[in-house]
XYZ file of C-alpha atoms in Angstrom:
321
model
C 27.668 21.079 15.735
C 29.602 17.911 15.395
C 30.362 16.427 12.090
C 28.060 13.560 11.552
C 29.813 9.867 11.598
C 29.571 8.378 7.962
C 28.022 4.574 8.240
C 29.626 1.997 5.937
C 26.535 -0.391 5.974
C 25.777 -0.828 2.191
C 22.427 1.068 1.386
C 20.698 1.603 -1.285
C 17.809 4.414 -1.900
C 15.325 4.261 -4.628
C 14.043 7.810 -5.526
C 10.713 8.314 -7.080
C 11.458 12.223 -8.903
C 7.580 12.464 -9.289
C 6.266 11.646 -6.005
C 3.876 14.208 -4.457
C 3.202 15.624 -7.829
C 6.707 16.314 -8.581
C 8.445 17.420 -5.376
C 10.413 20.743 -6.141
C 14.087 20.594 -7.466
C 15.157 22.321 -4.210
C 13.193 19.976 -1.760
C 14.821 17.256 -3.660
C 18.427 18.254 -3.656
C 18.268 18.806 0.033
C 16.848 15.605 1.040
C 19.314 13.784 -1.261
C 21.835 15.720 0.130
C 20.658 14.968 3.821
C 21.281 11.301 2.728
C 24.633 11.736 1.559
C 25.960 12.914 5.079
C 24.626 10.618 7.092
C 25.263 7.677 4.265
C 28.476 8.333 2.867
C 28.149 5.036 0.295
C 24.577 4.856 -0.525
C 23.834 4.267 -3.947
C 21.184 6.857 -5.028
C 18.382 5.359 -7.345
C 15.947 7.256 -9.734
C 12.868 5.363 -10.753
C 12.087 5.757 -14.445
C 8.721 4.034 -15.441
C 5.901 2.093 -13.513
C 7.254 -1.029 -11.914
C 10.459 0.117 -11.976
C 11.281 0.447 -8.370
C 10.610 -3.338 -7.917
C 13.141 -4.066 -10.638
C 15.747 -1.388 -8.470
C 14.844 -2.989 -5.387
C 15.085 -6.864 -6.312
C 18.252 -6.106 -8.128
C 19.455 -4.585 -4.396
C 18.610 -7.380 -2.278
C 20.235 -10.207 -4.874
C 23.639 -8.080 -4.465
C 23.197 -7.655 -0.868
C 22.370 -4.926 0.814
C 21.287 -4.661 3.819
C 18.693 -1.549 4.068
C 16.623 -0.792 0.954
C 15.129 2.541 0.951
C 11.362 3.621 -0.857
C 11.767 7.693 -1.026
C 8.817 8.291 -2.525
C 4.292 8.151 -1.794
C 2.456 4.543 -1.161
C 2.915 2.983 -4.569
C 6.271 3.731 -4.210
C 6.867 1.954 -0.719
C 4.517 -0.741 -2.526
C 6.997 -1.867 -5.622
C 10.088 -1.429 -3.411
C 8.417 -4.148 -1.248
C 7.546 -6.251 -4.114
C 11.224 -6.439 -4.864
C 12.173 -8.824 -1.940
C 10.160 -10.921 -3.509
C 10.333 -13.008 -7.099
C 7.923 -12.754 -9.530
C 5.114 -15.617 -7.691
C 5.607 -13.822 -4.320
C 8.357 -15.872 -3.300
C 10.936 -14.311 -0.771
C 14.114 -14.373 -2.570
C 15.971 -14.413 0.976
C 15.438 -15.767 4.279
C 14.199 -13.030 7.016
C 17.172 -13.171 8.729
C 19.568 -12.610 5.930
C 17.021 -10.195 3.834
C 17.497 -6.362 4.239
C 15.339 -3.949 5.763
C 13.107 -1.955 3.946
C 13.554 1.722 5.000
C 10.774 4.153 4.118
C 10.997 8.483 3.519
C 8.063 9.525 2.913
C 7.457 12.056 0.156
C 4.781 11.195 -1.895
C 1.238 12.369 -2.271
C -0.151 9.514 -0.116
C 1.727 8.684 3.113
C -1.063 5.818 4.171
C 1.326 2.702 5.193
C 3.962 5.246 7.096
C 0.820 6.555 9.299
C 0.120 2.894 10.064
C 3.740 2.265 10.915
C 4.055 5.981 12.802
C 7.035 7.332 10.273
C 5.950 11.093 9.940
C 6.191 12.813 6.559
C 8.676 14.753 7.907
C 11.547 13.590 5.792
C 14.439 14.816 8.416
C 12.662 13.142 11.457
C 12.215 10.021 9.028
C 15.942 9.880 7.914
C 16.474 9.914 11.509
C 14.486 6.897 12.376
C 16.233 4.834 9.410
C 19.379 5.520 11.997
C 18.109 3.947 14.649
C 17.845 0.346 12.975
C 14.955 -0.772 14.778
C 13.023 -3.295 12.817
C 9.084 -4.934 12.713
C 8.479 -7.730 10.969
C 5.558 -7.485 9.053
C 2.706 -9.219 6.551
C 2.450 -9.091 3.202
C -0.102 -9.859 0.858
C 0.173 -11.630 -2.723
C -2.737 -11.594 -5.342
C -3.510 -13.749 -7.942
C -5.674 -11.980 -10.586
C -6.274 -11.149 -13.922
C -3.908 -8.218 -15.179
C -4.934 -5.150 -17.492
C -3.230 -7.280 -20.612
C -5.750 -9.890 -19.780
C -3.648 -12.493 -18.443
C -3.513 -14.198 -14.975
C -0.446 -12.932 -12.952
C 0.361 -12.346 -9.206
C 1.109 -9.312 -7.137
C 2.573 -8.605 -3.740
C 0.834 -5.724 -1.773
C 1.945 -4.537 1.831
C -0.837 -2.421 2.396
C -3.790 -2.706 1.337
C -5.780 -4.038 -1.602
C -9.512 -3.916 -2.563
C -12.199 -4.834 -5.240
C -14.890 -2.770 -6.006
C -15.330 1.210 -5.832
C -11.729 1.548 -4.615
C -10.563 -0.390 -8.398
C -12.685 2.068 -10.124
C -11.599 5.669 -7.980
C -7.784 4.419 -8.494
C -8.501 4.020 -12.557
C -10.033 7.699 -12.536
C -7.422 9.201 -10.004
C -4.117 7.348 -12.250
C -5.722 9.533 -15.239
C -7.020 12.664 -13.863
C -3.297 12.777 -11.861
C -3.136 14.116 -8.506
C -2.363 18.060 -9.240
C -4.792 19.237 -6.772
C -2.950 17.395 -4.188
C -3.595 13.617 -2.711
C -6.554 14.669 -0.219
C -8.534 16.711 -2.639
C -7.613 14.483 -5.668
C -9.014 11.278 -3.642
C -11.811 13.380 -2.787
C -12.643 14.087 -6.215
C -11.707 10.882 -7.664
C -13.980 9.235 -5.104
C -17.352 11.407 -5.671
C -16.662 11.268 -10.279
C -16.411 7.212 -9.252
C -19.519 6.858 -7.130
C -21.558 8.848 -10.361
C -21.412 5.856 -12.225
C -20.621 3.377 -9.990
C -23.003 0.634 -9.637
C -22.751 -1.926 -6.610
C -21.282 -5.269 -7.950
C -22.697 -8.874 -7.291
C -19.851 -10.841 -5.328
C -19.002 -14.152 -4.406
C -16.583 -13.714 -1.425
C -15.010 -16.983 0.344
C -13.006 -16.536 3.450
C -10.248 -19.186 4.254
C -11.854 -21.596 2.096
C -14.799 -22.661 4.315
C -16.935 -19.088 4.915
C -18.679 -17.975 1.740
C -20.860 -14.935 1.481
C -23.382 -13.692 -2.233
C -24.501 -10.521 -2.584
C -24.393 -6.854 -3.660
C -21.521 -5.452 -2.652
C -20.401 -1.306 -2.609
C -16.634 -2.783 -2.054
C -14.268 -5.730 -0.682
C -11.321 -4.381 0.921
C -8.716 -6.603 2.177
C -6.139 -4.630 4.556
C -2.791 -5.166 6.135
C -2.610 -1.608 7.195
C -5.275 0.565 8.634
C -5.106 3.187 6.184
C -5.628 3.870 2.289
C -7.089 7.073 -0.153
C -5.120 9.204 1.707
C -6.224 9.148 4.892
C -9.317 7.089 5.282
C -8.893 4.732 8.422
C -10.719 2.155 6.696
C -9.474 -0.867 8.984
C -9.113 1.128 12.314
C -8.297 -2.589 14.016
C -5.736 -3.774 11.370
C -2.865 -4.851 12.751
C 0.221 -5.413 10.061
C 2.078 -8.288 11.675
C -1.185 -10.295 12.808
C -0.662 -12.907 10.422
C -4.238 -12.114 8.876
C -6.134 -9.290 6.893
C -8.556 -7.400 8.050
C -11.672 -7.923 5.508
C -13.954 -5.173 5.190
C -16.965 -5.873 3.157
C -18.771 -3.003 2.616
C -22.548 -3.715 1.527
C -24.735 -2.345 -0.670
C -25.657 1.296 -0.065
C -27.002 4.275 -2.468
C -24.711 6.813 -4.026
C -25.729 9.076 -1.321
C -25.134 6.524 1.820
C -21.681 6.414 0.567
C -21.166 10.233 0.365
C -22.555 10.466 3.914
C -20.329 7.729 5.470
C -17.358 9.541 3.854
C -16.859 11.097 6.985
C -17.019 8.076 8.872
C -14.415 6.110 6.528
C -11.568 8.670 6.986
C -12.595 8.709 11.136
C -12.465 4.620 11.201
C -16.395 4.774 12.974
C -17.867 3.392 9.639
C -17.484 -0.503 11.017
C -20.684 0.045 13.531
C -22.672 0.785 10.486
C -25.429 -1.436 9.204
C -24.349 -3.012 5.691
C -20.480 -2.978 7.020
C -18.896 -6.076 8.699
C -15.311 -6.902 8.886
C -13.936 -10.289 9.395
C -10.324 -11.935 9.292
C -8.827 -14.567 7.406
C -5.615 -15.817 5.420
C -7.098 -16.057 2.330
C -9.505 -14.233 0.398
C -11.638 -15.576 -3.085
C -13.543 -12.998 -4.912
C -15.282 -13.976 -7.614
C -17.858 -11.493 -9.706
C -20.913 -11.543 -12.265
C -19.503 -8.081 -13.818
C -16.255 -6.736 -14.542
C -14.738 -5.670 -11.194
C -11.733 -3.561 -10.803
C -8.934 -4.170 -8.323
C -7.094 -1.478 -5.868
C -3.657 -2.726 -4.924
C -2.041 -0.130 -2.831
C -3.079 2.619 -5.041
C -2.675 0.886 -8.359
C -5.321 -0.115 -10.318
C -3.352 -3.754 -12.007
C -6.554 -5.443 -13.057
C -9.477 -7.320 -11.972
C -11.066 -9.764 -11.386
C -11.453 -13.201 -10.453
C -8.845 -12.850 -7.482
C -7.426 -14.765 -4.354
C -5.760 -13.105 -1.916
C -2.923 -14.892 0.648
C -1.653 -13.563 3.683
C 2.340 -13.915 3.273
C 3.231 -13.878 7.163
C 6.217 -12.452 8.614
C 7.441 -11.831 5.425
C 9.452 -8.282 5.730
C 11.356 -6.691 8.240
C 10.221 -2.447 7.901
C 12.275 -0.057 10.155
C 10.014 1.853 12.457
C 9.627 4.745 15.538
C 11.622 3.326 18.519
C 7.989 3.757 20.314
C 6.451 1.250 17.718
């Protein structure tokens, strides 16, 4: 087999060591060492503490490089994202001169690669990072109240929701995700909808198209998928220049078990109680305390407003996407 040709493009890879649960030492030390033949000069990255991949991955695009890589599960793709971006959701480059954001999946959840096509395989992944091909894609940025009970402001790429989704994150970030990501969502999911009570929402679209009620859920979606697998916005498209809202009505404890099915197949949206809608912006306002989802992290609550941030990150992709 012929040696592989080093490429001298500056690259940096920011490695979450507990993705998927912990992926084995041996898994690991392969895939890094996959990386280091194929980029000879990459600077190798090891996330430490929550948020910490944003700080990594801002601190990369302010020297320069040119491809930023998340190696790690959904919130880690998330916070690498966040970092070409300051602190108000501000792009801290133009498009043209920002890097790409590269993706290997090998976390628990895989949601925004299925959207995008990257397989978890991590060798087929590491092979589409090669070809260079680029999609420009939305963001999101939320304005909310944080868990320290101050306003602050969040960029998603994903997808981000208030309602049961806030409170099955807050369960699933403390029972962990041992059991794996498909049976820990499942179980995080059914201990959430025990004592989950439907919320009374004031949702305004765009400004102009305002809706009251009981709500099981808001969710407001760049990609199609989220909880590891669910095809909860089967018509998303993430470089539309709008989210996909999904406003999930008020329904029993046991309508919501038997729609599960339904969510993860993306046939839920010709149910009664479940409309979806698209818009730029997105105001939710609630009587109770209302927890927020923001690709897998539960940062707060809220009152929130959500803004489409078009165009605003360039994500390499399949060849065929």
């Amino acid at each position: 087999m012929a040696a592989r040709k080093q490429r001298s493009e500056p690259a940096v890879f920011i490695v979450n060591p507990q993705a998927g649960g912990g992926k084995s030492e041996k898994q690991l030390k392969q895939l890094l060492e996959e990386i280091a033949s194929i980029y000879g000069n990459a600077k190798i990255q090891y996330t430490e503490r929550k948020e910490h991949a944003t700080e990594l991955s801002r601190a990369a695009v302010k020297a320069g490089a040119e491809l930023v890589v998340a190696v790690g599960g959904d919130g880690t793709i998330s916070e690498v994202a966040a970092g070409f971006f300051d602190a108000n959701g501000k792009a801290l480059k133009p498009l043209k001169q920002a890097p790409a954001l590269g993706i290997l999946p090998a976390g628990s959840g895989s949601d925004y690669a299925k959207t995008l096509g990257i397989p978890r395989s991590s060798a087929i992944a590491l092979q589409i990072l090669q070809t260079k091909k680029t999609r420009t894609v939305d963001a999101g940025l939320i304005d909310f109240v944080g868990n320290n009970g101050k306003k602050t402001k969040r960029v998603f790429i994903n997808i981000a929701d208030v309602g049961i989704g806030g409170e099955v994150v807050e369960i699933l970030e403390r029972q962990g995700k041992k059991m794996g990501a498909f049976l820990s969502y499942q179980i995080a999911t059914l201990r959430g909808l025990i004592g989950y009570k439907n919320k009374n929402l004031e949702i305004v679209l765009d400004k102009k198209q305002k809706f009251d009620g009981e709500y099981n859920g808001i969710v407001v979606a760049l990609g199609k998928y989220f909880g590891s697998g669910m095809k909860i916005a089967p018509d998303a498209e993430c470089d539309d220049g709008l989210f996909d809202v999904v406003m999930l009505g008020q329904m029993s404890k046991l309508e919501m078990v038997a729609k599960m099915q339904k969510l993860r197949k993306g046939t839920h949206i010709y149910e009664k109680n479940i409309n979806v809608y698209r818009a730029k912006h997105v105001s939710i306002r609630s009587a109770s305390r209302a927890l927020i989802d923001s690709d897998g992290e539960m940062p707060g609550e809220c009152p929130a407003e959500f803004t489409i941030l078009p165009a605003a990150i360039k994500v390499v992709v399949p060849p065929t996407n």
